[in-house]
XYZ file of C-alpha atoms in Angstrom:
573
model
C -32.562 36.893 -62.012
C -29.610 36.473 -63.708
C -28.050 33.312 -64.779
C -24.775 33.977 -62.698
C -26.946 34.445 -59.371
C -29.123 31.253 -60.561
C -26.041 29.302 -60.617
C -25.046 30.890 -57.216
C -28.296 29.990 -55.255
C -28.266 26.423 -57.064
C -24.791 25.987 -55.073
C -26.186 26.990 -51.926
C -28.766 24.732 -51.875
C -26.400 22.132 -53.201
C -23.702 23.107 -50.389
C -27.088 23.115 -47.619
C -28.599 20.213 -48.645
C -25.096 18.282 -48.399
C -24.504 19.595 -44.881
C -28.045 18.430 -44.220
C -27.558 15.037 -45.197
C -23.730 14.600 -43.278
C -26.120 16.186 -40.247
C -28.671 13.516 -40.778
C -25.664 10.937 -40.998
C -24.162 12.386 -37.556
C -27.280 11.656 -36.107
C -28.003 8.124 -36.878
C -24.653 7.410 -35.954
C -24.914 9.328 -32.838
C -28.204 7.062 -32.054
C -27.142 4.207 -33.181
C -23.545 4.757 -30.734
C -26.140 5.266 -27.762
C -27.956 1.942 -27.749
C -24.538 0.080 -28.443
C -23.568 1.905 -24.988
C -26.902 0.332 -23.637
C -26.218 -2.521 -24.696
C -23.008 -3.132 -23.222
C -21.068 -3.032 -26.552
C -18.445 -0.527 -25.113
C -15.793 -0.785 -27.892
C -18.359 -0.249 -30.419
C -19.856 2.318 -28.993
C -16.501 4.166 -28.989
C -15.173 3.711 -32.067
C -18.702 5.635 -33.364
C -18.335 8.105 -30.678
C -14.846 9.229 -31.281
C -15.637 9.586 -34.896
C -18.258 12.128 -34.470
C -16.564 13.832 -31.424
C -13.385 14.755 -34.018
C -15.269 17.004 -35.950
C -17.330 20.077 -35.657
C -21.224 19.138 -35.886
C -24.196 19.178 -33.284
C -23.509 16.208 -31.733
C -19.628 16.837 -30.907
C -19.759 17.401 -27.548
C -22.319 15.146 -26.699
C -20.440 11.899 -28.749
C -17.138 13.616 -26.401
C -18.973 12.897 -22.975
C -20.075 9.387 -24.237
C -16.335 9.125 -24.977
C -15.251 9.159 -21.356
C -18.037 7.424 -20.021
C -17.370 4.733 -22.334
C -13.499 4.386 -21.381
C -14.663 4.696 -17.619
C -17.392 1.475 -18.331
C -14.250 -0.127 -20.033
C -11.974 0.328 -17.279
C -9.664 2.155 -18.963
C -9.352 5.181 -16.466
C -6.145 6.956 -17.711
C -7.625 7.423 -21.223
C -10.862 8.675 -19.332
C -8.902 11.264 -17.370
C -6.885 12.704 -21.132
C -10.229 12.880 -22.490
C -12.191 14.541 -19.747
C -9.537 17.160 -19.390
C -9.630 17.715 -22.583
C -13.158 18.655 -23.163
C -13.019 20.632 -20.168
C -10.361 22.387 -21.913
C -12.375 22.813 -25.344
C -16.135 22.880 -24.184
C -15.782 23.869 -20.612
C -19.205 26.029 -21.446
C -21.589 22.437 -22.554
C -23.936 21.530 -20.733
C -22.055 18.347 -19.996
C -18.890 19.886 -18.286
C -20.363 19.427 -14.887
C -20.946 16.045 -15.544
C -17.657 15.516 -17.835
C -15.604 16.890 -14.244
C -17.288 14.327 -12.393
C -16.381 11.551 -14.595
C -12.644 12.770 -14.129
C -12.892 12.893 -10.976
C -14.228 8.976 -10.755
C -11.529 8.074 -13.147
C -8.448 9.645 -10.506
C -9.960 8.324 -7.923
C -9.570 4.460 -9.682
C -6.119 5.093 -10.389
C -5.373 6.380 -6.183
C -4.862 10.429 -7.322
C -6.333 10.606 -4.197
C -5.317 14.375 -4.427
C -5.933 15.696 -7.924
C -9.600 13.939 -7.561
C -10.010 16.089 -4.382
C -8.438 18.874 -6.498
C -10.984 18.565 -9.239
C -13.638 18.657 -7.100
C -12.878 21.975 -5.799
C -12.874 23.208 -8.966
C -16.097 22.078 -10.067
C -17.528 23.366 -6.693
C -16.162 26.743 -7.446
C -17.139 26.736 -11.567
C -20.710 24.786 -11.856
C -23.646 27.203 -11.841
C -25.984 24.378 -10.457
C -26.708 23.882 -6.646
C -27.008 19.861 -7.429
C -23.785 19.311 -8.692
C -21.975 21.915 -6.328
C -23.777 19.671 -3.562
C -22.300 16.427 -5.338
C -18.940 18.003 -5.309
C -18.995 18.273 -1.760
C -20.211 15.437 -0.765
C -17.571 13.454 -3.205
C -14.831 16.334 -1.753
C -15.815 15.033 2.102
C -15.386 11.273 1.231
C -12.283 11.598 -0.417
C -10.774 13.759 2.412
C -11.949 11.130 5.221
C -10.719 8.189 3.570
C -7.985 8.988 1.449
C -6.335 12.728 2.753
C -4.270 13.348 5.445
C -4.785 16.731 7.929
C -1.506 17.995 6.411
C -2.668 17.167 2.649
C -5.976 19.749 3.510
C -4.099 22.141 5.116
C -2.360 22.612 1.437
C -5.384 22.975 0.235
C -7.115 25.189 2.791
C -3.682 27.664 2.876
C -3.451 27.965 -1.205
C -7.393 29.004 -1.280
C -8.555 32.218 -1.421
C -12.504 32.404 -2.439
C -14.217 33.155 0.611
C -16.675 30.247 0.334
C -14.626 27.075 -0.730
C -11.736 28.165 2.038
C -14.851 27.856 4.269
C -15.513 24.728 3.129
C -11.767 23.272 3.170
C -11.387 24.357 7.027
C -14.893 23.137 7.799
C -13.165 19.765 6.093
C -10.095 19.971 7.650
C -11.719 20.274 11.375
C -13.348 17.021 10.792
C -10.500 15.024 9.902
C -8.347 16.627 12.463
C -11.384 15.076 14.850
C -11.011 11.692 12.369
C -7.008 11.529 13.561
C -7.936 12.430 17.141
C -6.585 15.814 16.991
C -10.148 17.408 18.417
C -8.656 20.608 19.911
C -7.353 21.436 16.469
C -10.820 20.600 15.110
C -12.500 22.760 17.413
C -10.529 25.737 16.782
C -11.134 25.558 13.348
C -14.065 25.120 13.855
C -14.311 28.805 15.824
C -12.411 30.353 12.807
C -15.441 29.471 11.135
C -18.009 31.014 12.648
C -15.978 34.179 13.469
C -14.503 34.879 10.368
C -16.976 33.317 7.691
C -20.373 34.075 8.866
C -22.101 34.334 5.139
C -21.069 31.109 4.492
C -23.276 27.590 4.290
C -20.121 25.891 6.432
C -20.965 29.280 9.197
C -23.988 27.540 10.349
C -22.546 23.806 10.591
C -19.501 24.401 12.264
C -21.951 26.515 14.903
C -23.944 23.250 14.944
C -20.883 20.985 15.390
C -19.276 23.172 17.998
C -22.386 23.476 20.603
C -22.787 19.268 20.022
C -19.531 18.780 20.557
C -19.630 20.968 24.252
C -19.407 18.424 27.421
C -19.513 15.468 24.928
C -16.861 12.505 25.060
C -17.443 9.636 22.290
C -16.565 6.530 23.713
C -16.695 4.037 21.303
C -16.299 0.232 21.896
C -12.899 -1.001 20.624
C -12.011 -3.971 19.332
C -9.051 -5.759 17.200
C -9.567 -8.964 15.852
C -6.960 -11.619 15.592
C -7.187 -14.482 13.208
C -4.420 -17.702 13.452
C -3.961 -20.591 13.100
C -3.875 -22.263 17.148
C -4.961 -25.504 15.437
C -4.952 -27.216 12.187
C -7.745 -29.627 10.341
C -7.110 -32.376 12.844
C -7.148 -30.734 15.647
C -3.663 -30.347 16.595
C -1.963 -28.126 18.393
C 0.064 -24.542 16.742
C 2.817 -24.125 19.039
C 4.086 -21.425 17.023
C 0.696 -19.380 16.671
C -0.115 -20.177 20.869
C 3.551 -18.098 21.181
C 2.518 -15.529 18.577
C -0.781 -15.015 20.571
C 0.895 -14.868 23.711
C 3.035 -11.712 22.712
C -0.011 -10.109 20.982
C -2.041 -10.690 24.173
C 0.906 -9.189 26.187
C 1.266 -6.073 23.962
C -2.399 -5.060 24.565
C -1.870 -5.748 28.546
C 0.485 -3.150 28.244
C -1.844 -0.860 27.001
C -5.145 -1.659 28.884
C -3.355 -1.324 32.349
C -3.286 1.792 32.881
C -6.493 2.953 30.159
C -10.107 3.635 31.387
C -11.550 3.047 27.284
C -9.650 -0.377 27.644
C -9.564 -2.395 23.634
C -10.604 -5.767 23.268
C -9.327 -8.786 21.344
C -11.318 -10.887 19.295
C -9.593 -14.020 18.889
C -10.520 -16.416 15.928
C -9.072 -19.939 15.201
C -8.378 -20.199 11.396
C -7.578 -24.045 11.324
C -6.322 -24.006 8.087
C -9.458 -24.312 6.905
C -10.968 -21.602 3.678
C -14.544 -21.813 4.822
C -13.843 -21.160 8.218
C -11.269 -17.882 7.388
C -13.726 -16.422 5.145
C -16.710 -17.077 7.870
C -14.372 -14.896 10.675
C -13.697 -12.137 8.216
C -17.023 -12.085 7.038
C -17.612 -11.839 11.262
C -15.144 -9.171 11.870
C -16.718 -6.884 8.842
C -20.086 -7.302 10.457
C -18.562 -6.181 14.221
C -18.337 -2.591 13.746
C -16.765 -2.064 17.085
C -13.702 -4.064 15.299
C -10.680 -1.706 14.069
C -8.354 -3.701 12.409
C -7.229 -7.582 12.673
C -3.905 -8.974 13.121
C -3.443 -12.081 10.866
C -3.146 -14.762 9.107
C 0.592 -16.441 9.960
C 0.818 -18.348 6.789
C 1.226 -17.034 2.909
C -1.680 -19.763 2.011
C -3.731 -18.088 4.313
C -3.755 -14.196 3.986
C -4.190 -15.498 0.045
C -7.753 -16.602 1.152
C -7.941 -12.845 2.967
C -6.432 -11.010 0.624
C -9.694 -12.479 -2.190
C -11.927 -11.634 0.426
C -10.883 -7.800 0.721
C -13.300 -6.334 -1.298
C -16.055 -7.144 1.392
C -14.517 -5.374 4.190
C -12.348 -1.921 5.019
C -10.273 -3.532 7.675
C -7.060 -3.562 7.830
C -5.063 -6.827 7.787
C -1.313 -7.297 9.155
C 0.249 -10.393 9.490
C 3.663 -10.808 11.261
C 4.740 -13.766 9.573
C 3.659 -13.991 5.865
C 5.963 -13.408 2.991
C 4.014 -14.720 -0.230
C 5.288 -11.809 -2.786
C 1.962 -10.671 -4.495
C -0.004 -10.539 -1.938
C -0.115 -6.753 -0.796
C -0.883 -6.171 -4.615
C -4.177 -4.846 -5.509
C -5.810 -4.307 -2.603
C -5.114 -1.385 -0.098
C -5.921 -3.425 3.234
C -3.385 -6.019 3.702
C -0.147 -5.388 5.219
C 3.210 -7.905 5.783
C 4.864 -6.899 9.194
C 7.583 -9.852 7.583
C 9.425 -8.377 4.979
C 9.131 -10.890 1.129
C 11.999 -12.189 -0.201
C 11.981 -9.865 -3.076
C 12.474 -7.085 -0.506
C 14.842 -8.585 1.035
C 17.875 -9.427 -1.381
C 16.469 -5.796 -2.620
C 17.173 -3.862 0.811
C 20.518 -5.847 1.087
C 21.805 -4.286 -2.387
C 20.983 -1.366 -0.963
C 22.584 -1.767 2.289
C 26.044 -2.868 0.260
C 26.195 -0.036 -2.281
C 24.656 3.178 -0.421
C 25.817 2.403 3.225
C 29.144 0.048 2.252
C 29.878 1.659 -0.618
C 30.875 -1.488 -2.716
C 30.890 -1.762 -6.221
C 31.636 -5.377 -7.550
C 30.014 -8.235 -6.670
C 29.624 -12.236 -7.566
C 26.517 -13.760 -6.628
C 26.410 -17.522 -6.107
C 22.972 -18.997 -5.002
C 21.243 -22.371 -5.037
C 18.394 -23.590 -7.703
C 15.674 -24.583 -4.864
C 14.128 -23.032 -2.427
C 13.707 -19.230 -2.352
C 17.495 -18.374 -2.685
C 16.891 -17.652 -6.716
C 14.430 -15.146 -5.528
C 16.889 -13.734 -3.248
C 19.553 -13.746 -5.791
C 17.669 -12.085 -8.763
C 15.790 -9.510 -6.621
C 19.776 -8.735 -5.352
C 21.020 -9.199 -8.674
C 18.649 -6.324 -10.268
C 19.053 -3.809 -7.741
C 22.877 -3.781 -7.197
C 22.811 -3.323 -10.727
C 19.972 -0.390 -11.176
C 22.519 1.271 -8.115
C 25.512 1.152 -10.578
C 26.822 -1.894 -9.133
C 28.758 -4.688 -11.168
C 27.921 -8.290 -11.097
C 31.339 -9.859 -12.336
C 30.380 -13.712 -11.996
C 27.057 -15.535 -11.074
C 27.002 -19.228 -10.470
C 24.461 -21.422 -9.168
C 24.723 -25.149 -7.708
C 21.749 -27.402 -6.482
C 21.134 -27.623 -2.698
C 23.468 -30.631 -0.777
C 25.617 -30.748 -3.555
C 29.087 -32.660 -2.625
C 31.034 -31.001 -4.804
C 31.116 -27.779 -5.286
C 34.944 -26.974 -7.198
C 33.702 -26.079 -10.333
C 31.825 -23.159 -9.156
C 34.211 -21.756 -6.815
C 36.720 -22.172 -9.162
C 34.940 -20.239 -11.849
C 34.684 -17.368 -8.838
C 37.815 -17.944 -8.143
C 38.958 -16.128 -11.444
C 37.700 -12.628 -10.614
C 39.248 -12.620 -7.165
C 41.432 -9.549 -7.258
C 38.133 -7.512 -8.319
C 35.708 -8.532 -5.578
C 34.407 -6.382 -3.041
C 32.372 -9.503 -2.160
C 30.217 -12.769 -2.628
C 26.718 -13.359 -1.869
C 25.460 -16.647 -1.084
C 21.448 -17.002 -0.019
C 21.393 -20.565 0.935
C 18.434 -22.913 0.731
C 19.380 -25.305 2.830
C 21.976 -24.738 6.102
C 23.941 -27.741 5.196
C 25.358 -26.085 2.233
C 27.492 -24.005 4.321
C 29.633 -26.141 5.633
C 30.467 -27.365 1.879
C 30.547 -23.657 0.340
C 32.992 -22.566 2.637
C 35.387 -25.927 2.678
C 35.644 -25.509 -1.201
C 36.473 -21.898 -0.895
C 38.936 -22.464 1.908
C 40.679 -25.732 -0.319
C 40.898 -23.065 -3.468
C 42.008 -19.604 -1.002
C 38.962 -17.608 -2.387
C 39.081 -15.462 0.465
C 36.172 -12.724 0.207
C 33.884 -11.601 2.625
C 30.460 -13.208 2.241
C 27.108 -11.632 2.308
C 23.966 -14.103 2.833
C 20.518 -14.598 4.079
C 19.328 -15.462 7.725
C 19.772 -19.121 6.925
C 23.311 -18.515 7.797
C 22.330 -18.340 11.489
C 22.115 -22.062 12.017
C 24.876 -22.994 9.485
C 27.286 -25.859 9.746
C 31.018 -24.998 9.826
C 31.228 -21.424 10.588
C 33.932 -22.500 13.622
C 35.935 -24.356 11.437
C 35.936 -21.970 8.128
C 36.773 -18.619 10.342
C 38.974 -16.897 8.070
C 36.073 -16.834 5.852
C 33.279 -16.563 8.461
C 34.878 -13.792 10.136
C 33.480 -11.871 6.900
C 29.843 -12.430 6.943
C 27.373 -10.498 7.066
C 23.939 -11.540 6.703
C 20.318 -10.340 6.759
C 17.340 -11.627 9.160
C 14.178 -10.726 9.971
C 14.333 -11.261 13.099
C 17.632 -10.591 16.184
C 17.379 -11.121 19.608
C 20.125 -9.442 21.278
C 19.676 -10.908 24.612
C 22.567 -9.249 26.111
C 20.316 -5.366 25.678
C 19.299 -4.168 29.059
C 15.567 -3.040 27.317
C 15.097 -6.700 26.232
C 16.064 -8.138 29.815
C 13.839 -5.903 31.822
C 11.079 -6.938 29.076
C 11.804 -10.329 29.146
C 11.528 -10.501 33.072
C 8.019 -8.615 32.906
C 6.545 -10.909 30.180
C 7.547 -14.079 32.348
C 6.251 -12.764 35.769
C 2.328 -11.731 33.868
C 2.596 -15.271 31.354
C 4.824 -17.259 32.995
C 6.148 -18.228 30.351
C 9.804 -17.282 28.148
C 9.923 -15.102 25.082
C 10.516 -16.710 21.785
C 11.026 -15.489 18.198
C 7.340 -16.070 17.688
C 6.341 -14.276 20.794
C 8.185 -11.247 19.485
C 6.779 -11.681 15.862
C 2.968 -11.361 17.403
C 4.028 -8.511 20.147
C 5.903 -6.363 17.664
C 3.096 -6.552 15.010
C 0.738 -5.822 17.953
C 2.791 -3.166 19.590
C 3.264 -1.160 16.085
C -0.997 -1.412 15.548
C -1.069 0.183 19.611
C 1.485 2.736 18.701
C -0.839 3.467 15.305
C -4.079 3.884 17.725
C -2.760 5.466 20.561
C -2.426 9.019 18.503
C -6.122 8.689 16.786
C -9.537 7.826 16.716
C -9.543 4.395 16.243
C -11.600 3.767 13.226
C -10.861 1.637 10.291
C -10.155 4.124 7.743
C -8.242 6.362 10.168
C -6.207 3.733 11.116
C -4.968 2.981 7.529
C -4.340 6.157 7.171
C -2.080 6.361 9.980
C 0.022 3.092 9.033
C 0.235 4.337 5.425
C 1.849 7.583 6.894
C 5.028 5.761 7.176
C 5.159 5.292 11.372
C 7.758 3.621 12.709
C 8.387 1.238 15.921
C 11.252 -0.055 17.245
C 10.794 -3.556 17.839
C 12.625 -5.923 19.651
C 12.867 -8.755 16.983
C 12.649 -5.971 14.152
C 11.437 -2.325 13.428
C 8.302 -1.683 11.594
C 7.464 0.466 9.009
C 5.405 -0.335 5.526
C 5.892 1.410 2.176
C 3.595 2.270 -0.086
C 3.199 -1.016 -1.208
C 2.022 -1.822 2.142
C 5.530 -4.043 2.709
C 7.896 -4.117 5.898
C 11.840 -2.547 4.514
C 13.461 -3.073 7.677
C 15.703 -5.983 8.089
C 18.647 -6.815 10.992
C 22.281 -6.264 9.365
C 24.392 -9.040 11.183
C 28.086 -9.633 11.088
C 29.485 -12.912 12.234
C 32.625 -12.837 14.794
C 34.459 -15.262 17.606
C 31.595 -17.661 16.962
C 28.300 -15.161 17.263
C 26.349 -13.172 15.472
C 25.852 -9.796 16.079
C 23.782 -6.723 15.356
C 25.435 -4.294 13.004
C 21.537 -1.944 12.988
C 18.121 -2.306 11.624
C 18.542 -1.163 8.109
C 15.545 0.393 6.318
C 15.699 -0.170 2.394
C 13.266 2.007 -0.107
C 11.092 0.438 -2.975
């Protein structure tokens, strides 16, 4: 041997053994990153993992799995989702891409991609060589569909597919949620496409199955809506404004059951202000499977004690009256019929700039109560339209004197499309308007419902003659519709209607409308509010967003000493 190849073969053994030993180092640290993960010591764990997964070596794509399971343990969902698609993209061959795809899948799902998780499932149906995880797949594929899809989001699906075997599956899908939303003729003819068009498939036998069960067979389920208020407090006494709520949402399902064979119950439930008691009914209504959905609690303090309850139920939750602002966040059960006051300075923005098409604005609001609420939330959005706020002031509720304010708004009079004033307290009214009388700042003003039992409108009419104001609530008792209503609900109750009558008979009437169409279960009934229907009610239309919030509010203008209804305006979020 010569010396040149001696010195050759000592390098490869140099070069071999050094690749050895950085193996042997992967390793350890490979181990040693696996019982961290045991042990619960996430961020550890990851910091080891993503060190071996950035480099080529045995281990890679095994430390790259424990790299999204570890952000998925740590909650952090949108860095599992970049990392699972990227190994798909890199080692979509490993052993660990099947379970890699259902790891991304778990991580949409957390965030509410309702549809790319269903999306991803598809795909691993259609690229996993293993009848266990294809099985999975479907089974995850089903449960997102039923709880999450609508019959038109499948039908995207179903239409773009053309492998044989998963369109098969996405129709044999699609035929059970179109029985889920009560749409079983649809179901059923899907159902026949099936078995005459896709007979060597594993969804050819089941749909056979489902359509000779489903022959001469009506379900009749037992139906039930719980309602949870407040008819009495902690001594005992007497809600005179939850007995009237009741009273409308016992009328609304009258309607209904009069002329229905399958006729739906009521649960009724006193809350009496009391925590123990409102967790005990919801823990009741969750255990009452024949119960749909609940209408209640009245009261912010209330649906708070609900809304921490959630996570042991899938009902759905509407209250008519409660306007608490965070409490249709992070949960996707509870639902405010009454729109918050966020919403509502919000909406009215909107209402000014899109609809009025005015541009510059002062803003002049009290310190207490929920007018700063009403003012900022206004504020933000007439601005984020391209509005201009020229002036703000702000004054403390049943203040005397109020000159040095409207003098200050005084000086931008000539460019003013408008004032708006959410009061705090009625009584400031009568002072607002006196001092902008005394000075001639003569604008029209824009305010909040608290206008409707203000002092001096009569005397200030120049000015009055100018408002407009929003409300959740109008009764327009000169409307045939409301009359003829009116004259029914007194004949069945004897009794009159009343603003909380029509807060519990709207809220009712919108869950009928949301049942009527479907088959009432809890999770098709969610889906069906968070649709986007619509009623018209009689003390305001219904509608909820995607944050689960009612945008309508009554546009009033004030005129020859009455208020009047300009329309139900529906704002966006």
């Amino acid at each position: 041997m010569s010396f040149f190849n001696y010195k050759y073969l000592i390098l490869i053994l140099l070069t071999f053994t050094v690749q050895l030993f950085a193996q042997n180092q992967d390793e350890q640290k490979f181990n040693e990153a696996v019982k961290l993960f045991r042990n619960k010591q996430y961020q550890s764990a990851l910091n080891t993992f993503q060190s071996i997964s950035n480099k080529e070596n045995p281990n890679q794509t095994a430390a790259k799995f424990f790299v999204v399971k570890t952000y998925i343990e740590l909650k952090k969902y949108t860095d599992a989702e970049k990392e699972a698609a990227d190994f798909l993209q890199k080692f979509g061959l490993s052993k660990y891409a099947d379970e890699v795809s259902i790891l991304l899948v778990k991580s949409q799902l957390e965030q509410k991609k309702y549809k790319s998780a269903f999306s991803n499932t598809i795909k691993l149906i259609k690229s996993s060589s293993s009848t266990s995880y294809k099985i999975d797949a479907k089974s995850i594929a089903q449960k997102i569909a039923g709880n999450y899809l609508s019959s038109y989001d499948l039908k995207e699906f179903s239409d773009k597919e053309n492998d044989k075997k998963i369109k098969a599956f996405l129709l044999y899908t699609l035929a059970k949620l179109y029985s889920l939303e009560g749409q079983s003729d649809k179901g059923i003819k899907i159902l026949e496409e099936i078995v005459n068009e896709y007979p060597q498939t594993d969804e050819y036998f089941l749909a056979r199955n489902s359509l000779s069960s489903n022959q001469n067979q009506q379900v009749k389920d037992e139906i039930i809506v719980g309602v949870i208020l407040p008819l009495t407090d902690k001594d005992g006494k007497r809600n005179i404004a939850a007995e009237e709520m009741l009273e409308g949402i016992k009328y609304a399902f009258h309607e209904i059951n009069f002329n229905r064979d399958n006729k739906i119950g009521l649960l009724i439930r006193d809350s009496k202000r009391n925590e123990e008691e409102i967790r005990d009914i919801v823990q009741e209504f969750d255990s009452d499977k024949r119960v749909k959905a609940v209408i209640g609690p009245v009261y912010s303090d209330e649906s708070e004690i609900v809304v921490s309850a959630l996570s042991q139920t899938d009902l759905v939750f509407i209250s008519p009256t409660a306007t608490d602002e965070d409490l249709t966040e992070n949960n996707d059960q509870f639902y405010q019929a009454n729109p918050p006051f966020t919403v509502r300075g919000k909406v009215f923005a909107q209402y000014i700039f899109l609809k009025e098409g005015k541009r510059s604005f002062a803003v002049l609001n009290s310190l207490d109560g929920y007018s700063p609420i009403l003012a900022k939330s206004f504020v933000d959005e007439f601005q984020r339209l391209g509005g201009n706020i020229l002036i703000k002031e702000t004054y403390r509720s049943k203040s005397v004197d109020l000159s040095k304010q409207i003098s200050n708004l005084s000086q931008h009079l000539g460019n003013l499309d408008g004032v708006y004033i959410p009061l705090s307290d009625k009584y400031d009214a009568e002072i607002i308007l006196s001092e902008m009388l005394k000075q001639n700042f003569i604008v029209p003003v824009y305010g909040n419902q608290d206008w409707l039992n203000a002092k001096g409108l009569e005397t200030s009419s120049t000015i009055s003659n100018t408002l407009k104001i929003t409300s959740d609530y109008f009764i327009d008792f000169s409307d045939f519709s409301f009359n003829e209503f009116n004259e029914k609900f007194l004949n069945t109750t004897g009794k009159d209607i009343t603003r909380n009558v029509l807060y519990g008979y709207d809220t009712a009437k919108y869950l009928v409308s949301v049942m009527r169409s479907i088959q009432s279960r809890r999770n098709t009934i969610k889906l069906k509010i968070d649709s986007g229907i619509k009623i018209n009610g009689f003390h305001n239309n219904i509608s909820f967003s995607k944050k689960k919030r009612n945008l309508y509010l009554n546009i009033l203008s004030y005129s020859d000493g009455k208020f009047q209804l300009i329309e139900k305006y529906r704002g966006t979020e």
